[in-house]
PDB file of C-alpha atoms in Angstrom:
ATOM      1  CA  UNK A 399      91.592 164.287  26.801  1.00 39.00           C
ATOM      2  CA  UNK A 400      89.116 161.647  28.068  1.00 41.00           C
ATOM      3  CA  UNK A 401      87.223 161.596  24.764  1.00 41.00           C
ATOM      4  CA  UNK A 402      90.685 160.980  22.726  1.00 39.00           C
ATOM      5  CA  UNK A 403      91.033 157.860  25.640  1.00 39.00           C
ATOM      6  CA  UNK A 404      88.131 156.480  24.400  1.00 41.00           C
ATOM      7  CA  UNK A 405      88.717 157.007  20.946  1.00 41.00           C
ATOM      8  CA  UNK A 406      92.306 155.042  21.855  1.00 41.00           C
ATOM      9  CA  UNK A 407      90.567 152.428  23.632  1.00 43.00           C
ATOM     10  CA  UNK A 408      88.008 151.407  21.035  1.00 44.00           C
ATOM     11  CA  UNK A 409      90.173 151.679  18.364  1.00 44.00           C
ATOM     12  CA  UNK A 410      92.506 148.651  19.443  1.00 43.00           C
ATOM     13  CA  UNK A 411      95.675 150.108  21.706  1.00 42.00           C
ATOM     14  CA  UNK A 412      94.564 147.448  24.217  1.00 45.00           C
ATOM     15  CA  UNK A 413      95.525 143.328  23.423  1.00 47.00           C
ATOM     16  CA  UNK A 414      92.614 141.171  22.260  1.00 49.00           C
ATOM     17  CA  UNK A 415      92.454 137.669  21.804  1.00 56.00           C
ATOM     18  CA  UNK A 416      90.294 135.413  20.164  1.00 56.00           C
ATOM     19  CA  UNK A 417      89.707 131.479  20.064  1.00 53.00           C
ATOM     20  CA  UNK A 418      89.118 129.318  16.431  1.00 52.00           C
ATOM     21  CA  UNK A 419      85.726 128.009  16.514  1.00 51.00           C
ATOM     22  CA  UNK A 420      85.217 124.704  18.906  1.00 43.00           C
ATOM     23  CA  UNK A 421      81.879 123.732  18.352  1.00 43.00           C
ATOM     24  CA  UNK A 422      83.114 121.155  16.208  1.00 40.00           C
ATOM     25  CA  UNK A 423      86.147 119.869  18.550  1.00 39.00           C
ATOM     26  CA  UNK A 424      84.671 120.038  21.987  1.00 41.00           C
ATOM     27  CA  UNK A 425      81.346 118.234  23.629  1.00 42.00           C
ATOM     28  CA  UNK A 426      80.276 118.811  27.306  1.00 42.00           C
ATOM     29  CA  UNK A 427      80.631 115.154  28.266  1.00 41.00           C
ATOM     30  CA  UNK A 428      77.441 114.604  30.450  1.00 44.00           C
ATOM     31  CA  UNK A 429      74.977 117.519  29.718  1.00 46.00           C
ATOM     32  CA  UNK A 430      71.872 116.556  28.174  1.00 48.00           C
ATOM     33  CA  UNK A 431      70.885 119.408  25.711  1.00 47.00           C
ATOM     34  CA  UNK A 432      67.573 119.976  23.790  1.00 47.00           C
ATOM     35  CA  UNK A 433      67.511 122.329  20.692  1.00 45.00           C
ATOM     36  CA  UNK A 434      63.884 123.222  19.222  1.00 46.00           C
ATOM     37  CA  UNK A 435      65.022 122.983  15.748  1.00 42.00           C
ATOM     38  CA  UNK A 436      61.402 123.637  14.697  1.00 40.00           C
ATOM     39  CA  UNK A 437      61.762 127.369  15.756  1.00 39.00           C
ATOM     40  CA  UNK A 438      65.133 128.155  14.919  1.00 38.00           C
ATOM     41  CA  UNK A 439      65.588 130.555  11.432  1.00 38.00           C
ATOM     42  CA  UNK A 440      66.479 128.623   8.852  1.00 35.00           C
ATOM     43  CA  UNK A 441      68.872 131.259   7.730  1.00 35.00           C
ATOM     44  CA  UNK A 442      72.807 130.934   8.496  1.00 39.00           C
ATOM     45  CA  UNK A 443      71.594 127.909  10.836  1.00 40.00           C
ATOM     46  CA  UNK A 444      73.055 124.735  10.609  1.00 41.00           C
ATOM     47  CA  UNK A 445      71.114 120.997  11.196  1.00 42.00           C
ATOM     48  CA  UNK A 446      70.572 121.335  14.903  1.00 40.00           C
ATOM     49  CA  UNK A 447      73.625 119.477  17.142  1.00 43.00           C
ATOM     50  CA  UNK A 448      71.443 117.079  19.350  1.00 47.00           C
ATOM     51  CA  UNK A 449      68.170 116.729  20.802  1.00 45.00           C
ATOM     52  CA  UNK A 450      67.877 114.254  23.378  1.00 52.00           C
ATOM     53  CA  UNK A 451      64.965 113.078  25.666  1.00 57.00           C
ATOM     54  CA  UNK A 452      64.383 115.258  28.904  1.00 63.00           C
ATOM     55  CA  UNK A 453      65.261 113.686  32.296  1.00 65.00           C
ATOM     56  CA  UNK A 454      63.051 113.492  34.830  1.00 69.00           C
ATOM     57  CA  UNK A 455      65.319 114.699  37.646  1.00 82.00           C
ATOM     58  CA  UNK A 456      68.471 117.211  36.957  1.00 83.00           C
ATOM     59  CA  UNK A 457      70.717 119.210  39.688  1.00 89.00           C
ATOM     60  CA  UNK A 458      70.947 122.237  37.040  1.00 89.00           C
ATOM     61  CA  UNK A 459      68.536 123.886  34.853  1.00 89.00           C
ATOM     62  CA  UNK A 460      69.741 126.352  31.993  1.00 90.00           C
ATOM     63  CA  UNK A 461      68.057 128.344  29.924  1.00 90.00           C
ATOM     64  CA  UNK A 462      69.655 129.265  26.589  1.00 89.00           C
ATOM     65  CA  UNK A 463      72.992 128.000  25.283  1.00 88.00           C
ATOM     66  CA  UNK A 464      74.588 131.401  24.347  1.00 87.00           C
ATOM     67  CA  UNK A 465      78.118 131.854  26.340  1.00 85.00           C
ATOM     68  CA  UNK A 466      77.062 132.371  29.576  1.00 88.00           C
ATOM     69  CA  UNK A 467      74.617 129.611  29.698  1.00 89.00           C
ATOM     70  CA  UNK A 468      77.146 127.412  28.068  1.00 90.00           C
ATOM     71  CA  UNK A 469      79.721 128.602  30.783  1.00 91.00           C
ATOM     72  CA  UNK A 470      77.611 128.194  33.633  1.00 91.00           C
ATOM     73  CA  UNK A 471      76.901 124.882  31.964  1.00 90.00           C
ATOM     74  CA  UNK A 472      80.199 123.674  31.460  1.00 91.00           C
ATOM     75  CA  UNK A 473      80.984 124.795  35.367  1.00 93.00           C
ATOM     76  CA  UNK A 474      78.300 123.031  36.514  1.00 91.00           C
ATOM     77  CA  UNK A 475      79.251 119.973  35.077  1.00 89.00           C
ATOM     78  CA  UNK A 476      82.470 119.984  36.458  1.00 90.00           C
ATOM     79  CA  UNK A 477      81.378 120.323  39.551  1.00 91.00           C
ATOM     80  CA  UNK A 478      79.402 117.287  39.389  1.00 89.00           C
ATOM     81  CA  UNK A 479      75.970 118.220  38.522  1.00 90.00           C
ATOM     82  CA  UNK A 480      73.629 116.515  36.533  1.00 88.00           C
ATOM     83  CA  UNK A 481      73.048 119.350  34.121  1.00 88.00           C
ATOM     84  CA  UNK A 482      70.173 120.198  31.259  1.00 87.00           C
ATOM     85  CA  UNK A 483      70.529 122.997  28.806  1.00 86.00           C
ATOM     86  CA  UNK A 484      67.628 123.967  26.797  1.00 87.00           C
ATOM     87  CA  UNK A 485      68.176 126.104  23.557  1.00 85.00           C
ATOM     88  CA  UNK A 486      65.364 127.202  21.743  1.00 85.00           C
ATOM     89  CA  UNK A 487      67.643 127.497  18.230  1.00 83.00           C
ATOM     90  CA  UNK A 488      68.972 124.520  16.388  1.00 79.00           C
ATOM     91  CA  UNK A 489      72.669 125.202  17.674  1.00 80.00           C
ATOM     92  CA  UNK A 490      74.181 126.444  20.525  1.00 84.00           C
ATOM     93  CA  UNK A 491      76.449 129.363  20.819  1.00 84.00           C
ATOM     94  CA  UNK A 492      73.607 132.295  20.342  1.00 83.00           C
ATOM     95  CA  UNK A 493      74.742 135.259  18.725  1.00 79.00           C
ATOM     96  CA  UNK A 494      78.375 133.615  18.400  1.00 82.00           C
ATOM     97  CA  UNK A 495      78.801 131.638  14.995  1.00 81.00           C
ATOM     98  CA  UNK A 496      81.279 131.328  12.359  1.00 83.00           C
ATOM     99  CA  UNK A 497      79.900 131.429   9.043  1.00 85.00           C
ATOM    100  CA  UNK A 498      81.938 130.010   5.694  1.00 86.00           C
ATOM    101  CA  UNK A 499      81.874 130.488   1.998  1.00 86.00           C
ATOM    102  CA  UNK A 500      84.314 129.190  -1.024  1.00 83.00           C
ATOM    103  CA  UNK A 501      86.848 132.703  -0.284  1.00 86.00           C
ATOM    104  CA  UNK A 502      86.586 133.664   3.293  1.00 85.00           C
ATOM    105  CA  UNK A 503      85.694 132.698   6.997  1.00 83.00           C
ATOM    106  CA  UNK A 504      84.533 135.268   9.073  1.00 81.00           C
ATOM    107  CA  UNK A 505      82.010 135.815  12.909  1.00 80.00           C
ATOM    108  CA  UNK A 506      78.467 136.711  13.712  1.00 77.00           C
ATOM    109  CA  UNK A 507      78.505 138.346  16.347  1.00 76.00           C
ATOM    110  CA  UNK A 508      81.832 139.188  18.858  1.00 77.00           C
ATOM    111  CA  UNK A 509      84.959 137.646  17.825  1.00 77.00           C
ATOM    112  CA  UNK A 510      87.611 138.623  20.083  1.00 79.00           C
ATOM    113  CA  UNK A 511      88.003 139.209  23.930  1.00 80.00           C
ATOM    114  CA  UNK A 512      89.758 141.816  25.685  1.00 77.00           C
ATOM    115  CA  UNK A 513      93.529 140.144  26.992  1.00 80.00           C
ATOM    116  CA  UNK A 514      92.889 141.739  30.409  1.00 79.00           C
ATOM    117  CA  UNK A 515      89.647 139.721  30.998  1.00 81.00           C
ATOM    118  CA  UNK A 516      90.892 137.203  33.955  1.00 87.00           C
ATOM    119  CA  UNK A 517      87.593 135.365  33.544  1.00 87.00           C
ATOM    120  CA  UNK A 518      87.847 134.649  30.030  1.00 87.00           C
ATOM    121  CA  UNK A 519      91.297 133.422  30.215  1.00 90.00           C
ATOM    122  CA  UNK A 520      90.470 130.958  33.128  1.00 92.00           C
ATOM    123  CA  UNK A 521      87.771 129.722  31.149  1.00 91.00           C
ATOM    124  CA  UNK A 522      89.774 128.893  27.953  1.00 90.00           C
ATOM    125  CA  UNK A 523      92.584 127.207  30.089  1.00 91.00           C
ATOM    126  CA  UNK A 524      89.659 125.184  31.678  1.00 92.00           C
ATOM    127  CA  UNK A 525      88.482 124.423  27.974  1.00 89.00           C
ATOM    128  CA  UNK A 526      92.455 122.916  27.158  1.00 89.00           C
ATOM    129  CA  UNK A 527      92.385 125.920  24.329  1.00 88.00           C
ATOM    130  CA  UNK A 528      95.197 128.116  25.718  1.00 89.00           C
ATOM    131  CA  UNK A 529      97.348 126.565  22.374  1.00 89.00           C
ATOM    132  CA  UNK A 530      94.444 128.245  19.960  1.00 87.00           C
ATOM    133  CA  UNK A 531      94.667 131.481  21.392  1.00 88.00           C
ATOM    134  CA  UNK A 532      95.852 134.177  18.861  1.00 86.00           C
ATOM    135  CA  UNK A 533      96.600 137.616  19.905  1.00 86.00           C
ATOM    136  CA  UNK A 534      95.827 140.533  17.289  1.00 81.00           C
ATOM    137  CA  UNK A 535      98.011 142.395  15.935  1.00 82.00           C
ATOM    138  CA  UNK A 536      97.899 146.277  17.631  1.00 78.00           C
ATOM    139  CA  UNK A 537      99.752 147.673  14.541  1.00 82.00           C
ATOM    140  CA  UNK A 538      96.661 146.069  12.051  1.00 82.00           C
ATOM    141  CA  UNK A 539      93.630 148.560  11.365  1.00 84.00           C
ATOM    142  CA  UNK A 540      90.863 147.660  12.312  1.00 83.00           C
ATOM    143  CA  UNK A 541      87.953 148.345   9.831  1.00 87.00           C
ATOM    144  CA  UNK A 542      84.178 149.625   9.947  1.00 88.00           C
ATOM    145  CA  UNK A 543      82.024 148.878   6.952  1.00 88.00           C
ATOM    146  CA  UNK A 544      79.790 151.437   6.012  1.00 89.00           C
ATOM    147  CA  UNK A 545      78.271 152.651   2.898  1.00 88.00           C
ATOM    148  CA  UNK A 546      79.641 150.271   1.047  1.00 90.00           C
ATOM    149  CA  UNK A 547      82.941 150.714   1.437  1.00 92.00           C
ATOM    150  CA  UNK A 548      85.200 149.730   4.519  1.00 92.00           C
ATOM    151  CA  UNK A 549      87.205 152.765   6.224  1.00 93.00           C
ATOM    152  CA  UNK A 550      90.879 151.094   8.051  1.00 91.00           C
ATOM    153  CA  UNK A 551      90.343 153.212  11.660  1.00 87.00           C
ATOM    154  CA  UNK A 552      92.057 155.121  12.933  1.00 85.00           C
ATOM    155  CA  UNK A 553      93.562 156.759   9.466  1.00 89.00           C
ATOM    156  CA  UNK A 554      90.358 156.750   7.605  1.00 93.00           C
ATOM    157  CA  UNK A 555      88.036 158.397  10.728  1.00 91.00           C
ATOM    158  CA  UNK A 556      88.165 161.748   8.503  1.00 91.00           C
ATOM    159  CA  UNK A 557      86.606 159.916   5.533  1.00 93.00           C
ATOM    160  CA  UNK A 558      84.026 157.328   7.818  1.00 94.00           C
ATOM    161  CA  UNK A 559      82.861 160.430   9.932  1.00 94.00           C
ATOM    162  CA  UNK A 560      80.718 163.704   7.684  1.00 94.00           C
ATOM    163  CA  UNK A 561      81.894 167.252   8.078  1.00 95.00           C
ATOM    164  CA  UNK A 562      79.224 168.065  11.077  1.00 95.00           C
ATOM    165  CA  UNK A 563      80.180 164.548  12.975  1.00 93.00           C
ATOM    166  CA  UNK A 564      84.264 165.791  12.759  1.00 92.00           C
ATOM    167  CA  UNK A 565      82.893 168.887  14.075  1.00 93.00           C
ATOM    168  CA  UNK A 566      81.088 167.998  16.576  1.00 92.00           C
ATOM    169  CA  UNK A 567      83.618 165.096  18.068  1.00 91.00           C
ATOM    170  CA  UNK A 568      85.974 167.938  17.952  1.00 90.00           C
ATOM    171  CA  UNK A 569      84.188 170.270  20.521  1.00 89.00           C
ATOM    172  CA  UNK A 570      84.458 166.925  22.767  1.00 84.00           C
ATOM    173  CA  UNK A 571      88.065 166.362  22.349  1.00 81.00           C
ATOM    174  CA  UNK A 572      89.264 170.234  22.784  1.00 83.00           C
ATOM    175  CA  UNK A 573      86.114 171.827  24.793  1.00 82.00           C
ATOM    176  CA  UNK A 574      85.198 170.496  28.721  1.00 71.00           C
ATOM    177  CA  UNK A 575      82.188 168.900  28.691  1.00 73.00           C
ATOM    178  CA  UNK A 576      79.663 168.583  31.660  1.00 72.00           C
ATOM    179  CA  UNK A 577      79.582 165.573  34.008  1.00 73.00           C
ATOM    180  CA  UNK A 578      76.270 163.198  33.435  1.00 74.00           C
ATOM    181  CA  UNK A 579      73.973 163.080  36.645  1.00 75.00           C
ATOM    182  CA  UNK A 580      73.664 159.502  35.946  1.00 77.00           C
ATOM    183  CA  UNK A 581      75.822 157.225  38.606  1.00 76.00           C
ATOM    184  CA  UNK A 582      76.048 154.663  36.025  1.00 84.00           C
ATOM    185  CA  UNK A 583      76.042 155.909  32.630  1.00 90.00           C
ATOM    186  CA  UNK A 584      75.789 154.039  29.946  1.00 92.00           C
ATOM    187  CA  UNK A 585      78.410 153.443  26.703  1.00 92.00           C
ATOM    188  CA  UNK A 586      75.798 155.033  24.371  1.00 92.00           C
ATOM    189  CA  UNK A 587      75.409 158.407  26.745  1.00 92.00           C
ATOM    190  CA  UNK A 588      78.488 158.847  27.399  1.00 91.00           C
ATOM    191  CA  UNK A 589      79.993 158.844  23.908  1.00 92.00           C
ATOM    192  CA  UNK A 590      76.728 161.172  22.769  1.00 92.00           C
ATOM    193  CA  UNK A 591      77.517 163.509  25.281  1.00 90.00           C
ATOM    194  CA  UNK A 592      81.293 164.171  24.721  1.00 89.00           C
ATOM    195  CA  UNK A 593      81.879 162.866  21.210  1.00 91.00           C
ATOM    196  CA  UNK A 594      78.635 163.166  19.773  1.00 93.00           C
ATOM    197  CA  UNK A 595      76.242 160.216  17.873  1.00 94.00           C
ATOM    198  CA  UNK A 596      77.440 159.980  14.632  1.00 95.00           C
ATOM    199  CA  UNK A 597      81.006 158.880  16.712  1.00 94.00           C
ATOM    200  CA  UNK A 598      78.808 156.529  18.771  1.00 94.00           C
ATOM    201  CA  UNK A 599      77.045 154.548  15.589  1.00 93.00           C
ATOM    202  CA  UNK A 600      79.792 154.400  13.316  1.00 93.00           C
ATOM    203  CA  UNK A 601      82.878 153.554  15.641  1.00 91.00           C
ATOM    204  CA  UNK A 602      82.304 152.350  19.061  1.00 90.00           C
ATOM    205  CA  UNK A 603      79.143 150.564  18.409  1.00 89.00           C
ATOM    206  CA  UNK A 604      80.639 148.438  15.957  1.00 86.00           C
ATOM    207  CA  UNK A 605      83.675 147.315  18.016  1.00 82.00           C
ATOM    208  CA  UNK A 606      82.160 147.349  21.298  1.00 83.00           C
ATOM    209  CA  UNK A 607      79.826 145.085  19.446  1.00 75.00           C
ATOM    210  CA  UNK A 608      82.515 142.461  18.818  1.00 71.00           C
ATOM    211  CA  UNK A 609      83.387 142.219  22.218  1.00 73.00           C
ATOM    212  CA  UNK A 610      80.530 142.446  24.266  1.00 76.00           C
ATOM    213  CA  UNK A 611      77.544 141.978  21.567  1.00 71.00           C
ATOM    214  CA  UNK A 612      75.255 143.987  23.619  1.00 77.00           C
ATOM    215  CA  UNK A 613      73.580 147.415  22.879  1.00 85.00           C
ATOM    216  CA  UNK A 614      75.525 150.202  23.947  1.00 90.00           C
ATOM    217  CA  UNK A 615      72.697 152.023  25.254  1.00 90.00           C
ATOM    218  CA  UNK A 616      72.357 149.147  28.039  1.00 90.00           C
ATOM    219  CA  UNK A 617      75.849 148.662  28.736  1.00 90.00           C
ATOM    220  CA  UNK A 618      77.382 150.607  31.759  1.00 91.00           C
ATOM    221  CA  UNK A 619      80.410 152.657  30.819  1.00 89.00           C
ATOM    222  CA  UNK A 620      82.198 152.071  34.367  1.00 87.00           C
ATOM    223  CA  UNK A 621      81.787 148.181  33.719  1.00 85.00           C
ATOM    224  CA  UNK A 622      83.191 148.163  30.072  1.00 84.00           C
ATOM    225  CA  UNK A 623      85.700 151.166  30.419  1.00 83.00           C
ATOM    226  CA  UNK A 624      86.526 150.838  33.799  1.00 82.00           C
ATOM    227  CA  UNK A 625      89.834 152.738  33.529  1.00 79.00           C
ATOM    228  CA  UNK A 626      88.726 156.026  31.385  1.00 77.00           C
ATOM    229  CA  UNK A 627      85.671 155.411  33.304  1.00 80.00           C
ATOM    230  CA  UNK A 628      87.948 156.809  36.547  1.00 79.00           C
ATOM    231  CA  UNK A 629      90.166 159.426  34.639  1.00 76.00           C
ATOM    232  CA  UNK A 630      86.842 160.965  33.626  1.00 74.00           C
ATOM    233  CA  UNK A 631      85.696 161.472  37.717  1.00 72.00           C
ATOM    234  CA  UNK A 632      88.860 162.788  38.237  1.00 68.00           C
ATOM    235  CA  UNK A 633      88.702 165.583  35.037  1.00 65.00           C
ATOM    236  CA  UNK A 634      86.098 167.384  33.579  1.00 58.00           C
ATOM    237  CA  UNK A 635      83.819 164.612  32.637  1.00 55.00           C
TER     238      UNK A 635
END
């Protein structure tokens, strides 16, 4: 039961939402920020936004201008701070970018955040984006490319997943499976333990990855899944 939760979770029975890109539209209005454009890859980078002389004297130091430096940033600034952001990269957003060709737009990195996250929704009303906001569709598939070919999840789990993988996800679905010793377990164990690793590379990974961009095997399963996170204490793990 709590493996078919998580299999329900991932797959996109919750609301997400996601914002158009704004790193075009919106400029932190005092914050002095200095790329190193001679380090950045030149690949899938753009000209780098601004470098600017370093002030002698600031209220707020941050270091890198991925979304939570940005945020903290962008807070601090509104509080009245003198801020500088450094970036090592020749553009800001880290692992966040929108890339463009003559048929199709599509992310790097996470593109959508989950509807129930308070934060997130505070911080786009802050931003004056709540009008961009645009809520996916639950009745869409969501797709996972893999070996060459993209599988529409979850109708085409069967074909994504190999005989042995469908196996073994099964003995997690219908067999109980042991509680982990770990207080704090982490995405990665926890779907290896009941659901088995082929599960864990070629679904969750992949859309926990557009959320949270972080590595699964760092990520604690209570903090991302806090809900199945408590039905699974309460059952047989």
């Amino acid at each position: 039961f709590t493996a078919l939760l998580v299999l329900a979770g991932t797959l996109g029975t919750e609301s997400f939402l996601a914002v158009p890109p704004l790193s075009s539209r919106y400029k932190f209005p005092s914050i002095d920020v200095k790329t190193n454009a001679a380090r950045a890859p030149r690949l899938h980078r753009r000209a780098p936004i601004v470098v600017m002389a370093v002030p002698q004297e600031v209220d707020c130091l941050v270091i890198g201008g991925g979304v939570s430096g940005l945020t903290t940033a962008f807070y601090a600034d509104k509080g009245g701070a003198k801020v500088l952001l450094a970036e090592k990269a020749s553009q800001l957003g880290g692992v966040i970018e929108t890339q463009n060709n003559d048929s199709a737009q599509w992310e790097d990195g996470p593109n959508t955040f989950q509807a129930s996250a308070k934060g997130m929704l505070r911080l786009v009303a802050d931003l004056g984006l709540e009008s961009e906001i645009v809520a996916s569709n639950p009745k869409l598939p969501r797709f996972v490319y893999s070996n060459n070919d993209l599988f529409a999840l979850p109708k085409d789990l069967p074909k994504l997943l190999s005989p042995l993988g469908l196996v073994r996800a099964g003995i997690g679905v219908f067999w109980p499976v042991s509680k982990s010793s770990d207080a704090d377990e982490t995405v990665a164990s926890f779907i290896d333990r009941v659901l088995g690793k082929e599960v864990l590379d070629k679904v969750v990974d992949p859309f926990v990855s557009t959320v949270y961009t972080g590595d699964p095997a760092k990520m604690s399963f209570q903090s991302v899944f806090p809900a199945i996170s408590r039905i699974a204490d309460q059952s047989d793990g």
